Short mmCIF file of C-alpha atoms in Angstrom, two decimals:
data_model
loop_
_atom_site.label_atom_id
_atom_site.label_comp_id
_atom_site.label_asym_id
_atom_site.label_seq_id
_atom_site.Cartn_x
_atom_site.Cartn_y
_atom_site.Cartn_z
CA UNK B 1 22.07 -67.62 -66.27
CA UNK B 2 22.31 -63.88 -66.29
CA UNK B 3 24.76 -62.34 -63.89
CA UNK B 4 23.44 -59.61 -61.70
CA UNK B 5 25.79 -56.69 -61.21
CA UNK B 6 25.72 -53.76 -58.83
CA UNK B 7 24.85 -51.47 -61.73
CA UNK B 8 21.81 -53.53 -62.68
CA UNK B 9 20.57 -53.50 -59.09
CA UNK B 10 21.10 -49.74 -58.74
CA UNK B 11 19.34 -49.12 -62.03
CA UNK B 12 16.34 -51.11 -60.78
CA UNK B 13 16.32 -49.33 -57.42
CA UNK B 14 16.16 -45.97 -59.17
CA UNK B 15 12.49 -46.76 -59.70
CA UNK B 16 11.95 -46.65 -55.94
CA UNK B 17 11.01 -43.21 -54.72
CA UNK B 18 11.13 -41.83 -51.24
CA UNK B 19 7.40 -41.23 -50.84
CA UNK B 20 7.93 -37.98 -48.99
CA UNK B 21 10.86 -36.37 -50.71
CA UNK B 22 9.71 -37.56 -54.15
CA UNK B 23 13.12 -38.44 -55.47
CA UNK B 24 14.54 -41.88 -56.07
CA UNK B 25 16.44 -43.52 -53.25
CA UNK B 26 19.59 -44.06 -55.31
CA UNK B 27 20.19 -40.41 -56.16
CA UNK B 28 19.32 -39.48 -52.58
CA UNK B 29 22.21 -41.70 -51.51
CA UNK B 30 20.00 -43.86 -49.32
CA UNK B 31 21.25 -47.20 -50.67
CA UNK B 32 24.30 -48.29 -48.69
CA UNK B 33 26.56 -51.33 -48.40
CA UNK B 34 25.32 -52.90 -51.60
CA UNK B 35 26.69 -56.39 -52.09
CA UNK B 36 25.96 -58.52 -55.10
CA UNK B 37 27.35 -62.03 -55.33
CA UNK B 38 26.04 -64.90 -57.45
CA UNK B 39 22.47 -63.75 -57.50
CA UNK B 40 22.51 -62.77 -53.84
CA UNK B 41 21.66 -59.11 -53.31
CA UNK B 42 22.17 -57.44 -49.98
CA UNK B 43 21.92 -53.77 -49.08
CA UNK B 44 20.92 -51.28 -46.41
CA UNK B 45 18.42 -48.51 -46.96
CA UNK B 46 19.48 -45.55 -44.91
CA UNK B 47 16.32 -43.71 -43.92
CA UNK B 48 16.36 -40.01 -43.20
CA UNK B 49 14.95 -40.58 -39.74
CA UNK B 50 14.61 -43.57 -37.43
CA UNK B 51 11.03 -42.41 -36.88
CA UNK B 52 10.33 -42.90 -40.58
CA UNK B 53 6.64 -43.59 -41.10
CA UNK B 54 7.26 -45.10 -44.54
CA UNK B 55 9.77 -47.83 -43.84
CA UNK B 56 7.40 -50.66 -44.81
CA UNK B 57 6.38 -48.98 -48.00
CA UNK B 58 9.97 -48.43 -49.09
CA UNK B 59 10.72 -52.07 -48.23
CA UNK B 60 7.84 -53.26 -50.41
CA UNK B 61 8.80 -50.95 -53.27
CA UNK B 62 12.39 -52.23 -53.20
CA UNK B 63 11.22 -55.82 -53.31
CA UNK B 64 8.91 -55.03 -56.22
CA UNK B 65 11.62 -53.20 -58.14
CA UNK B 66 14.03 -56.10 -57.80
CA UNK B 67 11.44 -58.76 -58.55
CA UNK B 68 11.67 -57.67 -62.16
CA UNK B 69 15.42 -58.24 -62.34
CA UNK B 70 16.50 -61.56 -63.79
CA UNK B 71 18.94 -63.63 -61.81
CA UNK B 72 18.22 -62.27 -58.34
CA UNK B 73 17.87 -65.38 -56.23
CA UNK B 74 18.15 -64.00 -52.78
CA UNK B 75 17.34 -60.59 -51.38
CA UNK B 76 18.26 -59.14 -48.03
CA UNK B 77 17.24 -55.59 -47.21
CA UNK B 78 18.09 -54.01 -43.89
CA UNK B 79 17.27 -50.57 -42.61
CA UNK B 80 19.40 -47.98 -40.96
CA UNK B 81 18.85 -44.31 -40.31
CA UNK B 82 20.96 -41.24 -40.66
CA UNK B 83 19.10 -38.12 -39.68
CA UNK B 84 19.90 -35.39 -42.11
CA UNK B 85 20.28 -31.84 -40.94
CA UNK B 86 17.58 -29.58 -42.23
CA UNK B 87 18.97 -26.43 -40.80
CA UNK B 88 18.44 -23.83 -43.42
CA UNK B 89 19.82 -20.34 -43.62
CA UNK B 90 23.38 -19.27 -43.50
CA UNK B 91 24.16 -17.91 -40.09
CA UNK B 92 27.92 -17.75 -40.26
CA UNK B 93 28.27 -18.80 -36.70
CA UNK B 94 26.13 -21.78 -35.98
CA UNK B 95 25.41 -21.68 -32.29
CA UNK B 96 24.50 -25.36 -32.27
CA UNK B 97 26.88 -27.07 -34.68
CA UNK B 98 26.31 -30.54 -33.20
CA UNK B 99 22.52 -30.37 -33.49
CA UNK B 100 21.10 -31.54 -36.79
CA UNK B 101 17.54 -30.29 -36.49
CA UNK B 102 16.07 -27.58 -34.31
CA UNK B 103 12.27 -27.73 -34.01
CA UNK B 104 10.34 -24.92 -32.34
CA UNK B 105 7.09 -25.92 -30.68
CA UNK B 106 5.11 -22.72 -30.79
CA UNK B 107 1.66 -21.21 -30.60
CA UNK B 108 0.17 -17.78 -31.08
CA UNK B 109 -1.11 -17.77 -27.51
CA UNK B 110 -0.68 -19.42 -24.16
CA UNK B 111 -2.48 -22.30 -22.52
CA UNK B 112 -2.72 -24.61 -25.51
CA UNK B 113 -0.36 -27.22 -24.08
CA UNK B 114 2.86 -26.42 -25.88
CA UNK B 115 5.04 -27.71 -23.04
CA UNK B 116 3.16 -30.98 -22.72
CA UNK B 117 3.28 -31.51 -26.46
CA UNK B 118 6.96 -30.53 -26.69
CA UNK B 119 8.03 -32.82 -23.83
CA UNK B 120 6.07 -35.84 -25.03
CA UNK B 121 7.12 -35.41 -28.66
CA UNK B 122 10.76 -35.22 -27.57
CA UNK B 123 10.32 -38.46 -25.63
CA UNK B 124 8.50 -40.02 -28.60
CA UNK B 125 11.32 -39.08 -30.99
CA UNK B 126 13.75 -40.68 -28.60
CA UNK B 127 11.64 -43.83 -28.40
CA UNK B 128 11.75 -43.99 -32.19
CA UNK B 129 15.53 -44.17 -31.83
CA UNK B 130 16.62 -40.59 -32.53
CA UNK B 131 19.01 -38.77 -30.22
CA UNK B 132 16.86 -35.95 -28.92
CA UNK B 133 17.24 -33.01 -26.56
CA UNK B 134 14.69 -30.69 -25.01
CA UNK B 135 15.17 -26.96 -24.49
CA UNK B 136 12.66 -25.02 -22.44
CA UNK B 137 12.70 -21.47 -23.75
CA UNK B 138 9.45 -20.48 -22.08
CA UNK B 139 10.95 -17.80 -19.90
CA UNK B 140 7.59 -16.73 -18.49
CA UNK B 141 6.51 -20.13 -17.32
CA UNK B 142 9.29 -22.70 -17.53
CA UNK B 143 7.36 -25.91 -16.88
CA UNK B 144 9.60 -28.50 -18.52
CA UNK B 145 11.54 -29.23 -15.28
CA UNK B 146 8.24 -30.23 -13.65
CA UNK B 147 6.89 -32.21 -16.60
CA UNK B 148 10.16 -34.10 -17.04
CA UNK B 149 10.73 -34.46 -13.32
CA UNK B 150 14.23 -32.98 -13.39
CA UNK B 151 15.73 -32.83 -9.93
CA UNK B 152 19.39 -32.20 -10.72
CA UNK B 153 20.95 -28.94 -11.72
CA UNK B 154 23.12 -28.36 -14.77
CA UNK B 155 26.76 -29.18 -14.09
CA UNK B 156 29.83 -27.29 -15.20
CA UNK B 157 31.90 -29.49 -17.45
CA UNK B 158 35.21 -28.95 -19.23
CA UNK B 159 34.90 -28.94 -23.02
CA UNK B 160 37.76 -28.15 -25.39
CA UNK B 161 39.72 -26.20 -22.85
CA UNK B 162 36.75 -24.09 -21.76
CA UNK B 163 33.77 -24.68 -19.58
CA UNK B 164 30.24 -25.42 -20.63
CA UNK B 165 27.03 -26.36 -18.91
CA UNK B 166 26.15 -30.02 -18.99
CA UNK B 167 22.38 -30.42 -19.23
CA UNK B 168 20.80 -32.80 -16.71
CA UNK B 169 19.35 -36.00 -18.13
CA UNK B 170 15.68 -36.84 -17.64
CA UNK B 171 14.20 -40.08 -18.95
CA UNK B 172 17.19 -40.36 -21.29
CA UNK B 173 17.01 -36.86 -22.73
CA UNK B 174 19.30 -33.92 -22.08
CA UNK B 175 17.08 -31.14 -20.78
CA UNK B 176 17.82 -27.47 -20.35
CA UNK B 177 15.53 -24.85 -18.91
CA UNK B 178 15.73 -21.30 -17.71
CA UNK B 179 13.84 -22.65 -14.73
CA UNK B 180 17.05 -24.27 -13.45
CA UNK B 181 18.53 -20.85 -12.81
CA UNK B 182 15.61 -19.41 -10.91
CA UNK B 183 14.58 -19.82 -7.33
CA UNK B 184 11.19 -21.49 -7.08
CA UNK B 185 8.41 -18.89 -7.14
CA UNK B 186 10.71 -16.30 -8.64
CA UNK B 187 9.53 -14.57 -11.80
CA UNK B 188 11.59 -13.46 -14.78
CA UNK B 189 11.17 -9.71 -15.07
CA UNK B 190 13.45 -8.88 -17.94
CA UNK B 191 13.39 -6.64 -20.94
CA UNK B 192 14.27 -7.82 -24.43
CA UNK B 193 18.07 -7.47 -24.39
CA UNK B 194 18.35 -9.49 -21.16
CA UNK B 195 16.13 -12.20 -22.62
CA UNK B 196 18.26 -12.34 -25.73
CA UNK B 197 21.39 -12.77 -23.68
CA UNK B 198 19.92 -15.49 -21.46
CA UNK B 199 18.68 -17.45 -24.48
CA UNK B 200 22.00 -17.05 -26.23
CA UNK B 201 23.64 -18.63 -23.18
CA UNK B 202 21.19 -21.51 -23.10
CA UNK B 203 22.13 -22.27 -26.69
CA UNK B 204 25.82 -21.48 -27.00
CA UNK B 205 27.05 -22.30 -23.49
CA UNK B 206 25.31 -25.64 -23.13
CA UNK B 207 27.09 -28.80 -24.13
CA UNK B 208 24.33 -30.59 -26.02
CA UNK B 209 26.56 -33.13 -27.73
CA UNK B 210 25.47 -34.73 -30.99
CA UNK B 211 21.71 -34.51 -31.37
CA UNK B 212 19.41 -35.54 -34.19
CA UNK B 213 16.63 -33.32 -32.89
CA UNK B 214 16.46 -30.48 -30.42
CA UNK B 215 12.86 -29.78 -29.46
CA UNK B 216 12.35 -26.23 -28.18
CA UNK B 217 9.39 -25.34 -26.01
CA UNK B 218 8.72 -21.72 -26.97
CA UNK B 219 6.99 -19.06 -24.89
CA UNK B 220 3.58 -18.07 -26.21
CA UNK B 221 3.14 -15.31 -28.73
CA UNK B 222 5.18 -13.50 -31.29
CA UNK B 223 7.76 -11.46 -29.47
CA UNK B 224 11.34 -11.04 -28.43
CA UNK B 225 12.16 -14.69 -27.84
CA UNK B 226 10.80 -15.78 -31.20
CA UNK B 227 12.84 -13.10 -32.97
CA UNK B 228 15.99 -14.08 -31.08
CA UNK B 229 15.61 -17.71 -32.12
CA UNK B 230 14.94 -16.91 -35.74
CA UNK B 231 17.95 -14.59 -35.95
CA UNK B 232 20.52 -16.51 -33.96
CA UNK B 233 19.73 -20.11 -34.83
CA UNK B 234 19.41 -22.12 -37.96
CA UNK B 235 15.93 -23.33 -37.17
CA UNK B 236 14.70 -26.32 -39.17
CA UNK B 237 11.04 -25.64 -38.67
CA UNK B 238 8.23 -24.75 -36.35
CA UNK B 239 5.43 -26.97 -35.12
CA UNK B 240 2.27 -25.07 -34.24
CA UNK B 241 0.05 -26.23 -31.41
CA UNK B 242 -3.56 -25.10 -31.50
CA UNK B 243 -6.83 -25.84 -29.74
CA UNK B 244 -9.97 -26.73 -31.67
CA UNK B 245 -12.22 -23.71 -31.27
CA UNK B 246 -12.71 -21.13 -34.03
CA UNK B 247 -10.93 -18.30 -32.20
CA UNK B 248 -7.79 -20.42 -32.08
CA UNK B 249 -7.58 -19.92 -35.82
CA UNK B 250 -6.66 -16.27 -35.36
CA UNK B 251 -3.67 -17.31 -33.29
CA UNK B 252 -2.52 -19.79 -35.90
CA UNK B 253 -2.70 -17.00 -38.47
CA UNK B 254 -0.54 -14.75 -36.32
CA UNK B 255 2.06 -17.40 -35.59
CA UNK B 256 2.20 -18.34 -39.23
CA UNK B 257 2.65 -14.78 -40.40
CA UNK B 258 5.52 -14.31 -37.95
CA UNK B 259 7.35 -17.46 -39.05
CA UNK B 260 6.78 -16.55 -42.70
CA UNK B 261 8.48 -13.21 -42.15
CA UNK B 262 11.60 -14.78 -40.69
CA UNK B 263 11.46 -17.68 -43.15
CA UNK B 264 11.17 -20.47 -40.64
CA UNK B 265 9.16 -23.18 -42.38
CA UNK B 266 6.11 -24.48 -40.54
CA UNK B 267 6.36 -28.26 -40.49
CA UNK B 268 2.91 -28.95 -39.14
CA UNK B 269 -0.02 -28.21 -36.85
CA UNK B 270 -1.12 -30.34 -33.93
CA UNK B 271 -4.55 -29.98 -32.36
CA UNK B 272 -4.42 -30.36 -28.61
CA UNK B 273 -7.44 -30.94 -26.31
CA UNK B 274 -9.36 -32.20 -29.33
CA UNK B 275 -11.86 -34.32 -27.47
CA UNK B 276 -12.44 -36.13 -24.21
CA UNK B 277 -13.48 -39.73 -23.86
CA UNK B 278 -15.54 -40.02 -20.71
CA UNK B 279 -14.37 -42.90 -18.56
CA UNK B 280 -17.91 -43.25 -17.21
CA UNK B 281 -20.04 -43.36 -20.35
CA UNK B 282 -17.32 -43.91 -22.98
CA UNK B 283 -18.76 -41.14 -25.10
CA UNK B 284 -16.53 -38.75 -27.01
CA UNK B 285 -17.10 -35.19 -25.81
CA UNK B 286 -15.86 -32.39 -28.03
CA UNK B 287 -15.45 -29.85 -25.30
CA UNK B 288 -13.81 -27.09 -27.30
CA UNK B 289 -15.51 -28.06 -30.56
CA UNK B 290 -13.32 -29.93 -32.98
CA UNK B 291 -11.41 -29.60 -36.19
CA UNK B 292 -10.47 -25.89 -35.97
CA UNK B 293 -6.79 -26.69 -36.33
CA UNK B 294 -7.44 -29.09 -39.19
CA UNK B 295 -9.35 -26.36 -41.00
CA UNK B 296 -6.52 -23.89 -40.39
CA UNK B 297 -4.03 -26.45 -41.71
CA UNK B 298 -6.08 -26.92 -44.82
CA UNK B 299 -6.49 -23.21 -45.39
CA UNK B 300 -2.78 -22.47 -45.13
CA UNK B 301 -1.60 -25.73 -46.69
CA UNK B 302 0.26 -26.78 -43.55
CA UNK B 303 0.54 -30.52 -42.84
CA UNK B 304 -1.92 -31.55 -40.12
CA UNK B 305 -0.09 -33.96 -37.87
CA UNK B 306 -2.78 -35.14 -35.50
CA UNK B 307 -5.25 -34.63 -32.66
CA UNK B 308 -4.39 -35.08 -29.00
CA UNK B 309 -7.36 -35.83 -26.75
CA UNK B 310 -7.85 -34.43 -23.26
CA UNK B 311 -6.61 -37.28 -21.10
CA UNK B 312 -6.50 -37.07 -17.36
CA UNK B 313 -3.59 -39.51 -17.09
CA UNK B 314 -1.54 -37.23 -19.34
CA UNK B 315 -2.15 -34.33 -17.00
CA UNK B 316 -1.62 -36.45 -13.92
CA UNK B 317 1.73 -37.94 -14.96
CA UNK B 318 2.95 -34.63 -16.35
CA UNK B 319 2.42 -33.13 -12.91
CA UNK B 320 4.34 -36.01 -11.39
CA UNK B 321 7.27 -35.51 -13.74
CA UNK B 322 6.89 -38.75 -15.68
CA UNK B 323 5.96 -38.43 -19.35
CA UNK B 324 2.99 -40.61 -20.19
CA UNK B 325 5.08 -42.33 -22.88
CA UNK B 326 7.46 -43.58 -20.23
CA UNK B 327 4.72 -44.53 -17.79
CA UNK B 328 2.22 -46.10 -20.19
CA UNK B 329 3.99 -46.67 -23.51
CA UNK B 330 1.21 -48.89 -24.85
CA UNK B 331 -1.67 -46.56 -24.06
CA UNK B 332 -3.80 -44.89 -26.70
CA UNK B 333 -2.42 -41.44 -25.90
CA UNK B 334 1.18 -42.70 -26.21
CA UNK B 335 0.39 -44.19 -29.60
CA UNK B 336 -0.93 -40.82 -30.71
CA UNK B 337 2.26 -39.06 -29.63
CA UNK B 338 4.44 -41.67 -31.33
CA UNK B 339 2.50 -41.25 -34.53
CA UNK B 340 2.71 -37.46 -34.47
CA UNK B 341 6.47 -37.66 -33.76
CA UNK B 342 6.90 -39.95 -36.71
CA UNK B 343 4.99 -37.58 -38.99
CA UNK B 344 6.98 -34.65 -37.64
CA UNK B 345 10.25 -36.44 -38.40
CA UNK B 346 8.98 -37.16 -41.89
CA UNK B 347 8.14 -33.51 -42.48
CA UNK B 348 11.56 -32.47 -41.24
CA UNK B 349 13.17 -34.80 -43.77
CA UNK B 350 11.16 -33.06 -46.48
CA UNK B 351 12.24 -29.66 -45.23
CA UNK B 352 15.87 -30.77 -45.15
CA UNK B 353 15.77 -31.48 -48.85
CA UNK B 354 14.03 -28.28 -49.87
CA UNK B 355 16.22 -26.18 -47.59
CA UNK B 356 19.38 -27.15 -49.39
CA UNK B 357 19.03 -24.11 -51.62
CA UNK B 358 18.92 -21.70 -48.72
CA UNK B 359 21.83 -23.47 -47.05
CA UNK B 360 24.12 -22.87 -49.96
CA UNK B 361 24.33 -19.08 -49.48
CA UNK B 362 27.98 -18.12 -49.64
CA UNK B 363 29.29 -14.85 -48.34
CA UNK B 364 32.63 -13.95 -49.89
CA UNK B 365 34.70 -10.92 -50.55
CA UNK B 366 37.05 -10.39 -53.43
CA UNK D 1 6.71 -19.73 -57.50
CA UNK D 2 8.92 -19.70 -54.45
CA UNK D 3 10.45 -16.41 -53.48
CA UNK D 4 13.97 -15.98 -54.83
CA UNK D 5 16.77 -16.60 -52.36
CA UNK D 6 20.32 -15.36 -52.62
CA UNK D 7 22.94 -18.02 -53.29
CA UNK D 8 26.01 -15.82 -53.15
CA UNK D 9 26.87 -12.45 -51.68
CA UNK D 10 30.19 -11.20 -52.96
CA UNK D 11 31.80 -8.00 -51.69
CA UNK D 12 33.83 -6.89 -54.68
CA UNK D 13 36.16 -4.39 -53.05
CA UNK D 14 37.68 -3.14 -56.30
CA UNK D 15 34.30 -2.18 -57.67
CA UNK D 16 33.05 -0.79 -54.39
CA UNK D 17 29.98 -2.96 -54.75
CA UNK D 18 28.27 -6.04 -53.41
CA UNK D 19 27.22 -8.57 -56.01
CA UNK D 20 24.18 -10.65 -55.09
CA UNK D 21 23.49 -13.77 -57.12
CA UNK D 22 19.98 -15.22 -56.75
CA UNK D 23 18.77 -18.75 -57.22
CA UNK D 24 16.65 -17.67 -60.19
CA UNK D 25 19.96 -16.75 -61.87
CA UNK D 26 19.39 -13.04 -61.37
CA UNK D 27 22.52 -11.01 -60.56
CA UNK D 28 22.68 -7.49 -59.19
CA UNK D 29 25.61 -5.26 -58.29
CA UNK D 30 24.77 -3.00 -55.36
CA UNK D 31 27.13 -0.03 -54.93
CA UNK D 32 28.17 0.39 -51.29
CA UNK D 33 26.79 3.92 -50.95
CA UNK D 34 23.50 2.73 -52.38
CA UNK D 35 23.23 -0.15 -49.87
CA UNK D 36 24.19 2.12 -46.98
CA UNK D 37 21.74 4.76 -48.22
CA UNK D 38 18.77 2.40 -48.15
CA UNK D 39 19.63 0.95 -44.75
CA UNK D 40 16.29 -0.27 -43.35
CA UNK D 41 17.01 0.28 -39.65
CA UNK D 42 14.93 2.59 -37.53
CA UNK D 43 17.86 4.92 -36.87
CA UNK D 44 18.09 5.60 -40.60
CA UNK D 45 14.45 5.33 -41.59
CA UNK D 46 12.61 6.50 -38.50
CA UNK D 47 9.24 4.95 -37.85
CA UNK D 48 7.04 5.07 -40.89
CA UNK D 49 6.81 7.10 -44.03
CA UNK D 50 8.51 6.64 -47.36
CA UNK D 51 11.81 4.82 -47.62
CA UNK D 52 14.47 7.50 -47.38
CA UNK D 53 17.91 7.60 -48.90
CA UNK D 54 20.60 8.47 -46.38
CA UNK D 55 23.59 9.99 -48.05
CA UNK D 56 26.75 8.68 -46.42
CA UNK D 57 29.87 9.78 -48.25
CA UNK D 58 32.51 7.10 -48.66
CA UNK D 59 30.63 4.32 -46.88
CA UNK D 60 33.07 1.51 -46.15
CA UNK D 61 31.86 -2.01 -45.69
CA UNK D 62 33.53 -3.99 -42.93
CA UNK D 63 31.68 -7.27 -42.94
CA UNK D 64 28.57 -9.12 -44.05
CA UNK D 65 26.74 -11.75 -42.07
CA UNK D 66 23.58 -13.77 -42.47
CA UNK D 67 20.68 -13.33 -40.06
CA UNK D 68 18.77 -16.52 -39.39
CA UNK D 69 17.03 -17.86 -42.47
CA UNK D 70 15.84 -14.61 -43.87
CA UNK D 71 18.15 -11.65 -43.95
CA UNK D 72 21.61 -10.13 -44.31
CA UNK D 73 23.34 -7.70 -42.01
CA UNK D 74 26.07 -5.30 -43.11
CA UNK D 75 28.70 -3.97 -40.73
CA UNK D 76 29.88 -0.55 -41.86
CA UNK D 77 33.26 0.70 -40.79
CA UNK D 78 31.78 3.74 -39.08
CA UNK D 79 30.25 1.29 -36.61
CA UNK D 80 26.74 1.30 -38.04
CA UNK D 81 25.34 -2.24 -38.09
CA UNK D 82 21.69 -2.09 -37.13
CA UNK D 83 20.28 -2.63 -40.61
CA UNK D 84 18.79 -6.07 -41.21
CA UNK D 85 18.08 -6.41 -44.92
CA UNK D 86 15.52 -9.14 -45.50
CA UNK D 87 16.02 -11.10 -48.71
CA UNK D 88 12.78 -9.63 -50.06
CA UNK D 89 13.91 -6.09 -49.31
CA UNK D 90 17.34 -6.74 -50.80
CA UNK D 91 15.76 -8.03 -53.97
CA UNK D 92 13.43 -5.04 -54.16
CA UNK D 93 16.49 -2.77 -54.02
CA UNK D 94 18.21 -4.52 -56.91
CA UNK D 95 19.79 -1.75 -58.98
CA UNK D 96 20.31 -3.64 -62.23
CA UNK D 97 18.79 -1.91 -65.28
CA UNK D 98 16.14 -4.60 -65.70
CA UNK D 99 14.82 -4.22 -62.16
CA UNK D 100 15.18 -0.42 -62.18
CA UNK D 101 12.87 -0.21 -65.19
CA UNK D 102 10.14 -2.20 -63.53
CA UNK D 103 10.56 -0.47 -60.14
CA UNK D 104 10.27 3.01 -61.62
CA UNK D 105 12.07 4.54 -58.67
#
């Protein structure tokens, strides 16, 4: 009988490609803990995100690849996940060294549901098993504390001889918001430099700990805050939220052109308020028309990650400070969020591979 | 094709120049006075019009840092540091003979 060696197994597994990154799983270093003994083959595939949408496919492909190898009598494949950082760029001082991926949830205008989407996607990423944090950078209307039902205030904690702010936990996620520092009903009336300073503090002076993903709820538009983030942070990518009507397209164009200028890759578009299923007649009403965001995605070759329907329970539980995913994890709307989060994580894994070039910028002097 | 990105920025003090190596294997040596002269900030360039050359004698370079994902910032020893050179702009300034010919500046 032929003896199977580690080399033979690795050679066979080189035929298995990561369906998103389009490179084989061996050269990507995803095959771990390979054990081969008397025909018994055992290894772990380390996925690039616990929210990986393609786990089953990779499992099947591995089985197929090894089916052709003589002498394999027993096969045991397990899955693990190690989220890879996709932070591109070369900011010499990384304000968030313990955060692997920073995702900006943005839109060209207000009122499209960025905060709701950001909060629920952060919860969904966590439910997929990734360590996730949520930063509310919407200085004009910080609504994350309400949506996440945060009652506590940030605490001062000692870190490495200095002091940092410990973010309060809400539904298992560390959450930080400018809203924590304001009296209720008080408005932020600041010019650019003040905003920059406040945001800098919310990034550098907060003890986030090790995070796989930090989801940032951005203020609407293309202004000071967006520039601050793109200059001071190694942002992995931006997720655009849009509504379905034609005019929303113009806002997608603006947001895209801004992120292109500062070289923040756009990882996807989500269409919010896509349709409404009437609880009386069961009919699907397309209140704001439908498919505008999908068309924009197609036109600019941005991945379209999904449609979120108008759902009164989503609104209701957001107002009560309980994300719908926590309240009704099996509901249709929760499934949609989980699916979008999984696609988002997949896109970020793609970005992390392509951004390696930009990461390697060295600044030296001789 | 994807836009070229810099892979290395080397301040060669002896030469008085900054060498930028790009990921398409292009290399350009930017003299310090030249970089300072084409500083893109509004203090140097004003608001609008042609790109001007600001003649600063004996420009000394203190430090170089990256700005987000898209640009480079130079700190000059006279305290000037407001110029943010996007990678595109930096590439368009490339003073190597090959680029100079095609730029016709």
